[in-house]
Short mmCIF file of C-alpha atoms and ligand atoms in Angstrom, two decimals:
data_model
loop_
_atom_site.label_atom_id
_atom_site.label_comp_id
_atom_site.label_asym_id
_atom_site.label_seq_id
_atom_site.Cartn_x
_atom_site.Cartn_y
_atom_site.Cartn_z
CA MET G 1 0.00 0.00 0.00
CA HIS G 2 1.75 3.16 -1.13
CA GLU G 3 -0.17 5.35 1.33
CA THR G 4 2.09 3.90 4.07
CA SER G 5 5.28 5.14 2.41
CA ILE G 6 3.64 8.53 1.82
CA ALA G 7 2.56 8.69 5.49
CA LEU G 8 6.14 7.86 6.53
CA GLU G 9 7.43 10.62 4.27
CA ILE G 10 4.97 13.12 5.83
CA LEU G 11 5.98 11.94 9.32
CA LYS G 12 9.69 12.39 8.56
CA THR G 13 9.10 15.97 7.35
CA SER G 14 6.82 16.75 10.33
CA GLU G 15 9.43 15.47 12.80
CA THR G 16 12.06 17.66 11.14
CA VAL G 17 9.76 20.69 11.59
CA LEU G 18 9.16 19.66 15.21
CA ALA G 19 12.90 19.38 15.90
CA GLN G 20 13.66 22.72 14.20
CA HIS G 21 11.19 24.49 16.49
CA GLY G 22 12.06 22.60 19.67
CA GLY G 23 8.58 21.11 19.92
CA SER G 24 7.81 18.05 22.00
CA ARG G 25 4.66 16.63 20.47
CA ILE G 26 2.89 16.85 17.11
CA LEU G 27 -0.83 17.68 17.42
CA ARG G 28 -2.06 18.15 13.88
CA VAL G 29 -0.63 17.84 10.41
CA LYS G 30 -2.30 19.21 7.33
CA VAL G 31 -1.54 17.99 3.84
CA ALA G 32 -2.88 18.92 0.42
CA VAL G 33 -3.58 15.99 -1.87
CA GLY G 34 -4.47 16.42 -5.52
CA GLU G 35 -7.23 14.48 -7.24
CA LEU G 36 -4.73 12.92 -9.68
CA SER G 37 -2.04 12.02 -7.14
CA ALA G 38 -3.55 8.53 -6.69
CA VAL G 39 -3.74 8.95 -2.92
CA GLU G 40 -6.86 7.84 -1.05
CA PRO G 41 -7.36 10.36 1.80
CA GLU G 42 -9.07 7.70 3.94
CA LEU G 43 -6.23 5.19 3.48
CA LEU G 44 -3.70 7.92 4.16
CA ARG G 45 -5.36 8.70 7.50
CA TYR G 46 -5.32 5.00 8.46
CA ALA G 47 -1.67 4.77 7.47
CA TRP G 48 -0.92 7.88 9.54
CA GLU G 49 -2.40 6.28 12.65
CA ALA G 50 -0.21 3.23 12.08
CA VAL G 51 3.12 4.96 11.40
CA THR G 52 2.84 7.48 14.25
CA VAL G 53 2.50 4.87 17.04
CA GLY G 54 5.26 5.23 19.63
CA GLY G 55 6.56 8.53 18.28
CA PRO G 56 6.03 12.25 18.98
CA ALA G 57 3.10 12.28 16.54
CA GLU G 58 1.14 9.49 18.22
CA GLY G 59 -2.51 10.49 18.60
CA SER G 60 -2.13 13.46 16.25
CA ARG G 61 -4.67 14.27 13.58
CA LEU G 62 -3.88 14.14 9.89
CA GLU G 63 -6.02 16.58 7.94
CA VAL G 64 -6.28 15.98 4.23
CA ASP G 65 -7.20 18.84 1.92
CA PHE G 66 -8.47 17.31 -1.29
CA LEU G 67 -7.65 19.44 -4.31
CA PRO G 68 -9.60 18.75 -7.48
CA ALA G 69 -7.90 19.00 -10.86
CA ARG G 70 -9.08 21.85 -13.07
CA GLN G 71 -10.12 21.24 -16.63
CA PHE G 72 -10.17 23.92 -19.27
CA CYS G 73 -10.75 24.32 -22.97
CA PRO G 74 -8.00 26.02 -25.04
CA THR G 75 -10.66 28.22 -26.70
CA CYS G 76 -13.54 28.56 -24.22
CA GLY G 77 -11.60 28.62 -20.92
CA PRO G 78 -12.36 26.84 -17.62
CA VAL G 79 -14.94 24.07 -17.60
CA ALA G 80 -17.27 23.60 -14.65
CA ARG G 81 -17.73 20.00 -13.57
CA ALA G 82 -18.83 18.01 -10.56
CA PRO G 83 -15.99 16.64 -8.38
CA GLY G 84 -14.99 13.21 -9.61
CA ALA G 85 -16.74 13.67 -12.95
CA TRP G 86 -14.40 13.73 -15.87
CA VAL G 87 -15.25 15.49 -19.12
CA PRO G 88 -12.97 14.50 -22.05
CA LEU G 89 -14.20 17.04 -24.61
CA CYS G 90 -15.44 20.64 -24.41
CA LEU G 91 -19.22 20.72 -24.31
CA SER G 92 -19.34 23.97 -26.29
CA CYS G 93 -16.81 23.44 -29.10
CA GLY G 94 -15.79 19.77 -28.84
CA ALA G 95 -12.06 20.45 -28.39
CA PRO G 96 -10.04 18.08 -26.17
CA LEU G 97 -9.79 19.62 -22.69
CA LEU G 98 -6.54 20.40 -20.93
CA VAL G 99 -5.88 19.56 -17.29
CA GLU G 100 -4.30 21.80 -14.69
CA GLY G 101 -3.30 20.84 -11.15
CA GLY G 102 -4.47 17.78 -9.27
CA ASN G 103 -1.00 16.29 -8.76
CA GLU G 104 -0.29 18.07 -5.48
CA LEU G 105 1.04 16.21 -2.49
CA ASP G 106 2.18 18.90 -0.09
CA LEU G 107 2.73 19.27 3.60
CA VAL G 108 0.80 22.44 4.41
CA GLN G 109 0.98 22.86 8.18
CA VAL G 110 2.37 21.18 11.29
CA GLU G 111 0.85 22.09 14.63
CA PHE G 112 2.84 21.06 17.70
CA GLU G 113 3.22 21.46 21.42
CA VAL G 114 6.31 22.92 23.09
CA ASP G 115 7.10 21.44 26.52
CA GLY G 116 3.50 20.66 27.32
CA GLU G 117 2.25 24.16 26.44
CA LYS G 118 -0.47 24.62 23.88
CA PRO G 119 0.62 26.77 20.94
ZN1 ZN V 443 -14.37 24.83 -25.98
#
C-alpha cells in the first residue's frame, strides 16, 4: 500500500519541523492531496495512525485537503464540472480539454506542542 510510504514521508518531514522548532509533540498535520495524485485520503489517515504509534506524533490528527484537478478548454476557458466527474471534450466546441493541477502532495501545516504548552 503506497499510502504507508507517503505517510512515513509526511511523518519524517513533520518530525524535522518539530525538531527545528524545539517542539515536544505533534498535534495536527495538514496535507494537500491532488485528485490525480492517486492517494486515497481515507487510506492515508489509516496509514498515519499506524506509522505514528510510539513517536512524537502518536494520537495526532492528519487533515487531508483534497484538491480537485481543473479542466479547461483552449478556446472557451475553464470548464465547470462536478468533483470526480471527468469530461474528455469541451461541451461547447468539442475540443479536447486540458488539465491543470491535481497532482499536489504537499505538507501544508504542522501544529505542535512545546514542553506541554499549547501553541
Ligand atoms: Zn471549448
